[in-house]
CSV table of C-alpha atoms in Angstrom, one decimal:
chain,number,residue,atom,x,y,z
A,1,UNK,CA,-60.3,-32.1,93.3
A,2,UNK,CA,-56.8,-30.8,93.0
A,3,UNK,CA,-56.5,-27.3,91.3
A,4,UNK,CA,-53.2,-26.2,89.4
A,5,UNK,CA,-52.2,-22.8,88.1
A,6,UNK,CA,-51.5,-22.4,84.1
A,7,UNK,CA,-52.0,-19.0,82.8
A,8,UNK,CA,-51.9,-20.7,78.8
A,9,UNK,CA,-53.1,-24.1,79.6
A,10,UNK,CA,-56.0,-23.5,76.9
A,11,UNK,CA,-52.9,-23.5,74.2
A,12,UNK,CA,-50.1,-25.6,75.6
A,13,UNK,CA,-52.5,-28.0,76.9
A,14,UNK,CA,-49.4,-28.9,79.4
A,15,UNK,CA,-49.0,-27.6,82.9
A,16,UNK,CA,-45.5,-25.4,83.8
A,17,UNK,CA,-42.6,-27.3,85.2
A,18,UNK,CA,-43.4,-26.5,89.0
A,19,UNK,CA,-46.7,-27.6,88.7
A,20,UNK,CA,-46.4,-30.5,86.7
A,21,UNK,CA,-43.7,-31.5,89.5
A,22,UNK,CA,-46.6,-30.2,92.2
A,23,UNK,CA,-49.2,-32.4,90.2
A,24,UNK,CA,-47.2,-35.8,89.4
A,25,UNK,CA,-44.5,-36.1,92.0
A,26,UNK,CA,-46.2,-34.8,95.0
A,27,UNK,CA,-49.8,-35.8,95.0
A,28,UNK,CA,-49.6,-38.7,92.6
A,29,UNK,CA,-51.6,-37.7,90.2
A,30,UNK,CA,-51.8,-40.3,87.4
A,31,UNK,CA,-53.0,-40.9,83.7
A,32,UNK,CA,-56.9,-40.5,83.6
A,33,UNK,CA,-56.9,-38.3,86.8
A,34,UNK,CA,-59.2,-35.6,86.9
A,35,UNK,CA,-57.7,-32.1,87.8
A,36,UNK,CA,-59.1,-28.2,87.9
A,37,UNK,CA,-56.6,-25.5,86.3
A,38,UNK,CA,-57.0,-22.0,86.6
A,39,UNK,CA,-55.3,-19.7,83.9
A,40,UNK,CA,-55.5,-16.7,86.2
A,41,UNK,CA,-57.8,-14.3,84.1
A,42,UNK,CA,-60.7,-16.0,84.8
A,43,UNK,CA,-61.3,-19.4,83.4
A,44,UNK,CA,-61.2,-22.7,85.3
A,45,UNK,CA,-60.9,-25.5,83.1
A,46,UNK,CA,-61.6,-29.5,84.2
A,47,UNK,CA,-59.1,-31.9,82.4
A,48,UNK,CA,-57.7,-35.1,82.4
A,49,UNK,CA,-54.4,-36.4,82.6
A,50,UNK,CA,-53.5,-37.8,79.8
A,51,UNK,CA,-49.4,-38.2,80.2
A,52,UNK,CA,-48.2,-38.2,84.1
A,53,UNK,CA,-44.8,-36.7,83.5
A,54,UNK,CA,-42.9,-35.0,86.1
A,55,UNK,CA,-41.8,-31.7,83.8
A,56,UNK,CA,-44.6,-31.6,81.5
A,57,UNK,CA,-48.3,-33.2,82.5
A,58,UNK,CA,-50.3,-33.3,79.8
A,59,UNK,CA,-53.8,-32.6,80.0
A,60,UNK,CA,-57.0,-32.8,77.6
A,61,UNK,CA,-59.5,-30.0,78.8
A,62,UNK,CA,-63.0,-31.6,79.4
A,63,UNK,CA,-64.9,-28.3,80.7
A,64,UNK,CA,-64.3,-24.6,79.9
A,65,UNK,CA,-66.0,-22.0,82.5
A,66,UNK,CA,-65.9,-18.4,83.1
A,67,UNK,CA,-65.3,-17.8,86.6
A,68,UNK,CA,-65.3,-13.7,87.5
A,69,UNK,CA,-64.5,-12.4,90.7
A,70,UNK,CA,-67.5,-12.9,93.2
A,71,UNK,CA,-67.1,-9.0,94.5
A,72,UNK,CA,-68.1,-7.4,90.7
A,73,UNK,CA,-65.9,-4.5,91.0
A,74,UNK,CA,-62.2,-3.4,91.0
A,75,UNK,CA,-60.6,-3.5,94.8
A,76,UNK,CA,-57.0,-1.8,95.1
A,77,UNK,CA,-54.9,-1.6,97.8
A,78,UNK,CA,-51.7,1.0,98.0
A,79,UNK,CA,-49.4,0.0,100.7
A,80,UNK,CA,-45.8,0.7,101.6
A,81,UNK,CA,-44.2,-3.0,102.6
A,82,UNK,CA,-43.4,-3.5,106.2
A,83,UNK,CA,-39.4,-3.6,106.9
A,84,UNK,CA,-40.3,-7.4,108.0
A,85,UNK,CA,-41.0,-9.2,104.5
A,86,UNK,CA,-43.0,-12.1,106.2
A,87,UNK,CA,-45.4,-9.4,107.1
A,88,UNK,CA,-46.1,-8.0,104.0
A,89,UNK,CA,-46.2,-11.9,102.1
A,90,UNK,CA,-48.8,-12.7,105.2
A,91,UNK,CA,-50.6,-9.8,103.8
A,92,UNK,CA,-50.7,-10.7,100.8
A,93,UNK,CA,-51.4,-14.4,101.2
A,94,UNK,CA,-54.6,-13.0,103.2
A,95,UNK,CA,-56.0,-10.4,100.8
A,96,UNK,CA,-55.8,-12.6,97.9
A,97,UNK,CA,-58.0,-15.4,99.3
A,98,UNK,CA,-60.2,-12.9,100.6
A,99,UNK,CA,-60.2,-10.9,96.8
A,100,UNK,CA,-59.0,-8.3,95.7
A,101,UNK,CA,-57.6,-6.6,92.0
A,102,UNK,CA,-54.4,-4.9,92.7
A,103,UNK,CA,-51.5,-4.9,95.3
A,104,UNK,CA,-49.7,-1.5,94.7
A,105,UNK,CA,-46.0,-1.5,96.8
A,106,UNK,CA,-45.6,2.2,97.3
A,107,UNK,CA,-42.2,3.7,98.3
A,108,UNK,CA,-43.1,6.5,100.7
A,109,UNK,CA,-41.0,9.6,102.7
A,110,UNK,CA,-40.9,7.4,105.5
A,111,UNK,CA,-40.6,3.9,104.1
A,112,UNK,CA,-38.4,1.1,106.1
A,113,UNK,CA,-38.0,-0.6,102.9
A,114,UNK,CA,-37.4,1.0,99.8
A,115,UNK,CA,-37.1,-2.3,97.3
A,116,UNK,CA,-39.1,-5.1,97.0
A,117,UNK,CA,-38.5,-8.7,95.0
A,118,UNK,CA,-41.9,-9.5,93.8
A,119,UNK,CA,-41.2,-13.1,92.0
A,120,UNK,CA,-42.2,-14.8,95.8
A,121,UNK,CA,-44.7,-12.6,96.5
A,122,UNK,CA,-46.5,-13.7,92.7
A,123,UNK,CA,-45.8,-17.3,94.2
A,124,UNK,CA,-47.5,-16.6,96.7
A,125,UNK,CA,-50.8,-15.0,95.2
A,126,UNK,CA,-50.7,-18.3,93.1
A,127,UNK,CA,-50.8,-20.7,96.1
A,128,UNK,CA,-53.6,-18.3,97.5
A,129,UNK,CA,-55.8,-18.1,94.5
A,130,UNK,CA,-55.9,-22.1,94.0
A,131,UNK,CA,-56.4,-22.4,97.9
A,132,UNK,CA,-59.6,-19.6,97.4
A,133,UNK,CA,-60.7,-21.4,94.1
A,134,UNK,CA,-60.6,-18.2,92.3
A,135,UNK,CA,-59.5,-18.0,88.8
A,136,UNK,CA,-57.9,-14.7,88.5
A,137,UNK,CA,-54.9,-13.7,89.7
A,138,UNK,CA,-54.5,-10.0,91.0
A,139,UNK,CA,-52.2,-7.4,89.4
A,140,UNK,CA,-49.1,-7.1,91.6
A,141,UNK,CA,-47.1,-4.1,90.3
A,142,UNK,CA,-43.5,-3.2,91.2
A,143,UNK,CA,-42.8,-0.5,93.7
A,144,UNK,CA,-43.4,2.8,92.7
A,145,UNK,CA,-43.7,5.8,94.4
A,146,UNK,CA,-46.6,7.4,96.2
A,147,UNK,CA,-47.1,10.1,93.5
A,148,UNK,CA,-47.1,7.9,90.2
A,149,UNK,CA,-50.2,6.0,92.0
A,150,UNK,CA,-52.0,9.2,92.9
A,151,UNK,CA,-51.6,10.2,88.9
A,152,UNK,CA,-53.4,7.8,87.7
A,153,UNK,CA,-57.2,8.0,86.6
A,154,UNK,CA,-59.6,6.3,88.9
A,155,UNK,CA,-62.7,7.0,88.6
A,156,UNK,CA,-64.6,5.3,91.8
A,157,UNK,CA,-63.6,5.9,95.8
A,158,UNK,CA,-59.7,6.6,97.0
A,159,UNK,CA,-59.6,6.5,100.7
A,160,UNK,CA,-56.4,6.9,102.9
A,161,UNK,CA,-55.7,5.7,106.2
A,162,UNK,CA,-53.3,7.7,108.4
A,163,UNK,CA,-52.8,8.8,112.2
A,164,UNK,CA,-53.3,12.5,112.2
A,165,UNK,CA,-53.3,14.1,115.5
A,166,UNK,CA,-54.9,17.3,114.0
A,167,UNK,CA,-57.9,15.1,113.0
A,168,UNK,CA,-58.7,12.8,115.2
A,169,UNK,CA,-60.8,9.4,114.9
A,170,UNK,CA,-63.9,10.9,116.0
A,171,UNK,CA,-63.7,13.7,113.2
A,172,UNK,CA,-63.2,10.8,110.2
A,173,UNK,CA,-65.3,8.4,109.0
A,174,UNK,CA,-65.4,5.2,109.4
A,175,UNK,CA,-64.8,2.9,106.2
A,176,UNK,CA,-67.6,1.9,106.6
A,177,UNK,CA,-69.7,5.0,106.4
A,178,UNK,CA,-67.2,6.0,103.3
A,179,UNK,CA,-67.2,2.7,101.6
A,180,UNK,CA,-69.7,2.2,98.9
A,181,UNK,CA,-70.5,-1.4,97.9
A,182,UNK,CA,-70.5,-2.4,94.2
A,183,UNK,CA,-67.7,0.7,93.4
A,184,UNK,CA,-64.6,0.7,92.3
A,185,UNK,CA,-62.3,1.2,95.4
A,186,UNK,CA,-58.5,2.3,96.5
A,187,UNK,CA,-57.4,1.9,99.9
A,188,UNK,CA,-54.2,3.6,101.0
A,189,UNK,CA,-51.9,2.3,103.7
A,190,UNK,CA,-48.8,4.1,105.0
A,191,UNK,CA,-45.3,2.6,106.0
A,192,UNK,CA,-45.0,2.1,110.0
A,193,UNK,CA,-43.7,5.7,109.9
A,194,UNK,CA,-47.2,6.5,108.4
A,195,UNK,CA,-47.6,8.7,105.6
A,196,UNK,CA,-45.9,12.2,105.5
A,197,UNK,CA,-47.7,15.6,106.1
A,198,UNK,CA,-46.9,16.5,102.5
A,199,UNK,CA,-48.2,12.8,101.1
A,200,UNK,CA,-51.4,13.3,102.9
A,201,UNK,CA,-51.9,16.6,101.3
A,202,UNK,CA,-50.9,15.5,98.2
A,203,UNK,CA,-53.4,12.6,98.8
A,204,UNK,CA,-56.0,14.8,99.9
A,205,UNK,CA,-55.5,16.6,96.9
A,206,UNK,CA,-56.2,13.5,94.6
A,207,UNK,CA,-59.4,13.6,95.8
A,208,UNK,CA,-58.8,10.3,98.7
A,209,UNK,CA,-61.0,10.6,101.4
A,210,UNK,CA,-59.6,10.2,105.2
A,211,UNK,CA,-60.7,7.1,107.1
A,212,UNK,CA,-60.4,5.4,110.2
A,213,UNK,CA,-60.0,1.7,110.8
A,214,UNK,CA,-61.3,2.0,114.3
A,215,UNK,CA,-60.1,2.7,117.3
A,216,UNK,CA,-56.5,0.3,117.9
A,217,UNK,CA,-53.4,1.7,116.2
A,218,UNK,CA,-52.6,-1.3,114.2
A,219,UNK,CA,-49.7,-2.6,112.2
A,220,UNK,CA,-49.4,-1.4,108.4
A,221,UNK,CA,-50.1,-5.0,107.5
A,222,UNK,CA,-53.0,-5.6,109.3
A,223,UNK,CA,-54.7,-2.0,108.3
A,224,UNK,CA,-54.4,-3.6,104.9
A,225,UNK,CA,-56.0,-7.0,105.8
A,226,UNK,CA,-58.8,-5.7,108.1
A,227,UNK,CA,-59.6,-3.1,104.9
A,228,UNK,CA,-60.1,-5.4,102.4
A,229,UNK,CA,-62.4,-7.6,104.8
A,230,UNK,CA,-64.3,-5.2,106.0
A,231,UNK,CA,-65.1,-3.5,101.9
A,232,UNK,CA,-66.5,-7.4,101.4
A,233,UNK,CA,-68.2,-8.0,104.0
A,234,UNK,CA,-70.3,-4.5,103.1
A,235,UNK,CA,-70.7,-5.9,99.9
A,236,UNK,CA,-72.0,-9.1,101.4
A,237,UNK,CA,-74.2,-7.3,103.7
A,238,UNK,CA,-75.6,-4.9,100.8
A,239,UNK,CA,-76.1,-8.1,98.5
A,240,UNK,CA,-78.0,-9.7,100.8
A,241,UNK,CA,-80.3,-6.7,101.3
A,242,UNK,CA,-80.4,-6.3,98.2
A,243,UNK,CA,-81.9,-10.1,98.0
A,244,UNK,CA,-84.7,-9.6,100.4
């Protein structure tokens, strides 16, 4: 079944301009079609087309559900976009199918890029919430620096992932041994410059906690993607330990 993005479909009962185009003009859609919409904070909604117009489909909602997040707590990741935006919207595209809470663009000492449009990357959450059939879409916050994130309360795990020579992998642990399934997580990832002595004391500081990723250097990108994969599959794994 089709699934469309309207963050006030409850009240408009019509689906935005792009996806009305998306819905009508692309895939046919037609009067008495069923379709799934998503508001992005949580509820999926079953309708049925009731006027097939090309600006403004009309829908009449048949089925209201609550649909939370399957991992049960908040997952945050702090990372300083790559100088190549396809990398970072690749990223992006990946986390948010996979789930996560909060993208955080942080402008670090040795960024490559120090400003960051974030209308696409939004557009591209979207497209990867409806292709994950999840219902809420992820806070993306505009670039801010290092610091402001680090001042904020958080009251579960902050873990950074750097290259330090003066601590090496062997010394650190794993996420996985520092990951706790079922709490409330941030994830730091530096720019491909990697974070600056002074940003990992400041981050040390905060109360993060070092980790390593494993043993390849990897791109800042991929750090990102291979954190938040590896946070739910422990969750997975505890779950189902949890079940036997």
């Amino acid at each position: 079944m089709h699934r469309f993005y309207c963050p006030d479909i409850a009240n408009t009962l019509t689906l935005g301009e792009e996806e009305s185009r998306h819905c009508v003009r692309v895939l046919r859609c037609v009067e008495g079609d069923t379709i799934v919409v998503v508001d992005g904070a949580g509820m999926t909604y079953r309708c049925r087309i009731t006027m097939a117009h090309p600006k403004r489909c009309a829908v009449a909602i048949q089925q209201a559900t609550a649909t939370p997040p399957h991992w049960h707590h908040r997952m945050v990741v702090g990372i300083a976009p790559t100088k190549h935006l396809d990398r970072i919207e690749w990223m992006v595209e990946k986390c948010v199918e996979m789930g996560i809470d909060r993208i955080v663009p942080l402008r670090c000492h040795n960024s490559e890029r120090t400003v960051l449009k974030t209308e696409r990357l939004r557009n591209i959450m979207v497209a990867a919430i409806k292709q994950a059939q999840h219902a809420t879409l992820p806070q993306l916050d505009e670039m801010m620096p290092l610091e402001q994130l680090l001042s904020e309360p958080h009251h579960g795990k902050r873990l950074i992932a750097y290259c330090d020579p003066e601590l090496p992998r062997d010394q650190r642990h794993t996420l996985a041994q520092a990951y706790r399934p079922g709490t409330d997580t941030l994830v730091l990832i530096g720019p491909e410059g990697d974070f600056s002595p002074q940003e990992v004391q400041n981050a040390l500081a905060a109360g993060c906690e070092p980790v390593t990723l494993g043993d390849s250097r990897l791109r800042t990108e991929t750090a990102a993607v291979m954190a938040v994969a590896a946070m739910h599959t422990l969750d997975q794994l505890n779950d189902n330990q949890q079940q036997q």
